Coordinates of C-alpha atoms in Angstrom, one line a residue:
M433 CA 11.2 88.8 -0.2
D434 CA 8.2 89.9 -2.1
Q435 CA 9.1 88.3 -5.4
S436 CA 10.0 85.1 -3.7
A437 CA 6.7 85.1 -1.9
K438 CA 4.8 84.5 -5.1
K439 CA 6.3 81.2 -5.5
F440 CA 4.9 80.1 -2.2
D441 CA 1.2 80.1 -3.1
S442 CA -1.5 78.0 -1.6
S443 CA -0.6 74.9 -3.7
R444 CA 3.0 75.0 -2.8
A445 CA 2.3 75.7 0.7
T446 CA -0.1 72.8 1.0
E447 CA 2.8 70.3 0.1
Y448 CA 5.6 72.3 1.8
E449 CA 5.5 70.2 5.1
S450 CA 6.4 66.8 3.4
Q451 CA 8.3 68.1 0.4
S452 CA 10.9 70.2 2.5
R453 CA 11.9 67.1 4.3
I454 CA 12.7 65.2 1.2
A455 CA 14.4 68.3 -0.6
L456 CA 16.7 68.7 2.5
A457 CA 18.3 65.5 3.7
G458 CA 18.6 66.2 7.3
Y459 CA 15.8 68.8 7.7
E460 CA 15.1 67.9 11.3
A461 CA 18.9 67.5 12.2
C462 CA 19.6 71.0 10.7
H463 CA 16.8 72.7 12.8
E464 CA 17.8 70.7 15.9
L465 CA 21.3 71.8 15.6
A466 CA 20.3 75.3 14.9
A467 CA 18.4 75.5 18.1
C468 CA 21.5 73.8 19.9
I469 CA 24.0 76.3 18.5
L470 CA 21.6 79.2 19.5
A471 CA 21.1 78.0 22.9
A472 CA 24.9 77.5 23.3
A473 CA 25.6 81.0 22.0
L474 CA 23.2 82.7 24.1
G475 CA 23.2 80.7 27.2
T476 CA 20.2 78.7 28.6
G477 CA 17.2 80.3 30.4
G478 CA 16.1 83.9 30.6
T479 CA 13.7 85.8 28.6
R480 CA 15.3 85.9 25.2
R481 CA 13.4 87.4 22.2
I482 CA 14.3 85.7 18.9
L483 CA 13.4 87.2 15.5
V484 CA 12.6 84.5 12.9
V485 CA 12.7 85.6 9.2
G486 CA 10.7 83.5 6.9
V487 CA 8.9 81.6 9.6
G488 CA 6.1 80.4 7.3
G489 CA 5.5 76.7 6.6
T490 CA 6.5 74.6 9.5
A491 CA 7.7 77.2 11.9
Q492 CA 10.3 74.6 12.7
E493 CA 12.7 77.0 14.1
V494 CA 10.3 78.0 16.8
V495 CA 9.3 74.4 17.5
A496 CA 13.1 73.2 17.8
V497 CA 14.4 76.2 19.9
S498 CA 11.1 75.7 22.2
R499 CA 12.3 72.1 23.1
L500 CA 15.3 73.6 24.6
E501 CA 14.2 76.9 25.9
P502 CA 10.6 77.1 27.3
T503 CA 10.9 80.7 28.4
W504 CA 12.1 82.3 25.2
R505 CA 9.6 84.2 23.0
F506 CA 9.7 84.6 19.1
I507 CA 8.6 87.3 16.4
G508 CA 8.1 85.6 13.1
V509 CA 8.0 87.4 9.8
D510 CA 6.9 86.1 6.3
P511 CA 5.6 87.7 3.1
S512 CA 3.5 84.5 2.1
E513 CA 0.0 84.5 3.6
P514 CA -0.6 80.8 3.0
M515 CA 2.8 79.9 4.4
L516 CA 2.3 82.1 7.4
A517 CA -1.1 80.5 8.0
L518 CA 0.5 77.2 7.9
A519 CA 3.0 78.3 10.5
G520 CA 0.2 79.5 12.8
D521 CA -1.6 76.2 12.6
R522 CA 1.6 74.3 13.4
L523 CA 2.4 76.6 16.5
K524 CA -1.2 76.2 17.7
A525 CA -1.0 72.3 17.3
Q526 CA 2.2 72.4 19.3
G527 CA 0.9 74.6 22.0
L528 CA 3.2 77.5 21.1
N529 CA 1.0 80.1 19.7
D530 CA 1.2 82.2 22.8
R531 CA 4.9 82.4 22.8
A532 CA 5.2 83.6 19.1
E533 CA 3.9 86.6 17.2
L534 CA 3.5 86.2 13.6
H535 CA 3.5 89.2 11.1
L536 CA 2.7 89.0 7.4
G537 CA 5.2 91.0 5.3
T538 CA 8.9 91.7 5.2
L539 CA 11.4 93.3 7.5
D540 CA 10.8 96.5 5.6
T541 CA 7.1 96.5 6.5
F542 CA 7.4 95.1 9.9
I543 CA 6.8 97.9 12.5
G544 CA 8.5 97.6 15.9
G545 CA 11.5 99.3 17.5
E546 CA 12.6 96.6 19.6
T547 CA 16.1 95.0 19.5
F548 CA 16.2 91.3 19.5
D549 CA 18.7 89.0 21.3
A550 CA 19.2 86.9 18.1
A551 CA 17.8 86.2 14.7
M552 CA 17.2 83.1 12.6
M553 CA 16.8 82.9 8.7
L554 CA 16.6 79.4 7.3
G555 CA 15.8 78.6 3.8
V556 CA 15.4 82.2 2.6
L557 CA 18.5 83.6 1.1
H558 CA 18.6 81.5 -2.0
H559 CA 15.2 82.6 -3.1
L560 CA 16.3 86.3 -3.2
P561 CA 17.6 87.3 -6.7
G562 CA 21.0 89.1 -6.8
D563 CA 23.4 90.1 -4.2
D564 CA 21.6 93.5 -3.4
A565 CA 18.5 91.8 -2.3
K566 CA 20.6 89.2 -0.2
S567 CA 22.6 92.0 1.3
G568 CA 19.5 94.1 2.0
I569 CA 17.8 91.4 4.1
L570 CA 20.9 90.6 6.0
E571 CA 21.4 94.4 6.8
A572 CA 17.8 94.6 7.8
I573 CA 18.4 91.8 10.3
A574 CA 21.6 93.4 11.7
D575 CA 19.5 96.5 12.2
R576 CA 17.1 94.6 14.3
I577 CA 19.4 92.7 16.7
A578 CA 21.7 93.8 19.5
P579 CA 25.5 94.4 18.9
N580 CA 27.3 90.9 19.3
A581 CA 24.0 89.1 19.0
P582 CA 24.0 85.9 16.9
L583 CA 22.3 85.1 13.6
I584 CA 21.6 81.5 12.6
L585 CA 21.6 81.5 8.7
A586 CA 20.9 78.5 6.4
G587 CA 20.1 77.8 2.8
N588 CA 21.4 76.7 -0.4
R589 CA 24.9 77.7 -1.7
Y590 CA 26.6 77.0 -5.0
A591 CA 25.1 77.7 -8.4
Y592 CA 23.2 74.6 -9.1
A593 CA 24.7 74.1 -12.6
S594 CA 28.2 74.2 -11.1
K595 CA 27.6 71.0 -9.2
P596 CA 26.1 68.5 -11.5
L597 CA 26.8 65.5 -9.3
L598 CA 25.0 67.1 -6.4
L599 CA 22.2 68.1 -8.6
A600 CA 21.8 64.6 -9.9
A601 CA 22.0 63.1 -6.3
W602 CA 19.2 65.6 -5.4
G603 CA 17.1 64.0 -8.1
E604 CA 17.9 60.5 -6.9
R605 CA 16.7 61.5 -3.4
W606 CA 13.4 62.2 -4.8
R607 CA 13.4 59.0 -6.7
M608 CA 14.3 57.1 -3.4
H609 CA 11.3 58.5 -1.9
G610 CA 9.1 57.2 -4.7
A611 CA 9.1 59.9 -7.5
T612 CA 9.2 58.7 -11.2
S613 CA 11.9 60.3 -13.5
E614 CA 9.3 62.7 -14.8
E615 CA 8.2 63.7 -11.3
V616 CA 11.9 64.1 -10.4
K617 CA 12.3 66.4 -13.4
A618 CA 9.2 68.4 -12.4
K619 CA 10.3 68.7 -8.7
L620 CA 13.7 69.9 -9.6
G621 CA 12.3 72.4 -12.0
K622 CA 10.0 73.7 -9.2
I623 CA 12.9 73.9 -6.7
L624 CA 15.3 75.8 -9.3
Q625 CA 12.6 78.2 -10.4
G626 CA 13.7 81.5 -9.6
A627 CA 16.4 80.4 -7.1
D628 CA 19.7 82.2 -6.9
P629 CA 21.9 80.9 -4.3
P630 CA 25.2 82.4 -3.3
H631 CA 27.8 80.6 -5.4
S632 CA 30.0 79.4 -2.5
Q633 CA 30.4 79.5 1.2
E634 CA 33.0 82.3 0.8
A635 CA 30.3 84.3 -1.0
V636 CA 27.9 83.8 2.0
F637 CA 30.7 85.0 4.3
E638 CA 31.4 88.0 2.1
L639 CA 27.6 88.8 2.3
L640 CA 27.5 88.5 6.0
D641 CA 30.7 90.7 6.5
G642 CA 29.3 93.5 4.3
A643 CA 26.0 93.4 6.1
G644 CA 27.6 94.0 9.5
F645 CA 28.3 90.4 10.7
E646 CA 31.6 88.7 11.8
R647 CA 33.1 85.3 12.9
A648 CA 30.9 83.2 10.6
E649 CA 31.2 79.5 11.2
S650 CA 29.6 76.5 9.5
F651 CA 27.8 73.8 11.6
F652 CA 25.8 71.9 9.0
S653 CA 26.0 70.9 5.3
S654 CA 23.8 68.6 3.0
L655 CA 24.4 68.6 -0.7
F656 CA 23.7 72.1 -1.7
W657 CA 22.6 73.2 1.8
G658 CA 24.7 74.9 4.4
A659 CA 24.1 76.4 7.9
W660 CA 26.1 78.9 9.8
I661 CA 26.2 81.1 12.8
A662 CA 27.5 84.7 12.6
W663 CA 27.7 87.5 15.1
R664 CA 26.5 91.2 14.8
K665 CA 29.6 93.3 14.7
P666 CA 29.9 95.6 17.8
Q667 CA 28.8 99.2 17.2

């Protein structure tokens, strides 16, 4: 995630809250469903500990899950200092900062021997260049969660150029929200900068399988975006 963190500097972090909701049609719905799927998978109540990878920005994963499960706790990791600061502000504003620990860095630099009950990683995988980096972060998550524990994963899939209609519709969504043609071109350029999504849902499933996960299942889709639950293979 180190290279991807460079994209999320202070200027991009400032606009992330509003821009992410335009870029992903159904932003709130995806996070709400992610929380519902996780609660259904783990069972309600108890003192679950959830690892959130790429928590920076809105910390929406923590906010959404907390609405259902007020006794669960969270460890959030993100390599972008400006984005992590935004997450901290959001959690404080929501009265959740005492239930979430935030760590600057990657899973490779995060020191802690605990095993988590589940993990969430939304909007990260398509920023990592190449399958090796994608496999690496999924394997690092698998090493941090218990056998049979669930992972909630979401991000773009499909090579952008392979879906010209979806790409054009993505631009139209920005125009629907007031962007000019030149602004649409600039926004799409920023989104596509350095992005390398898996080329299909099947490719996502193959990455998950190779990293130690099984029973992957889709629960949300929006243009290029998809969301899945998968389970850590028994050891």
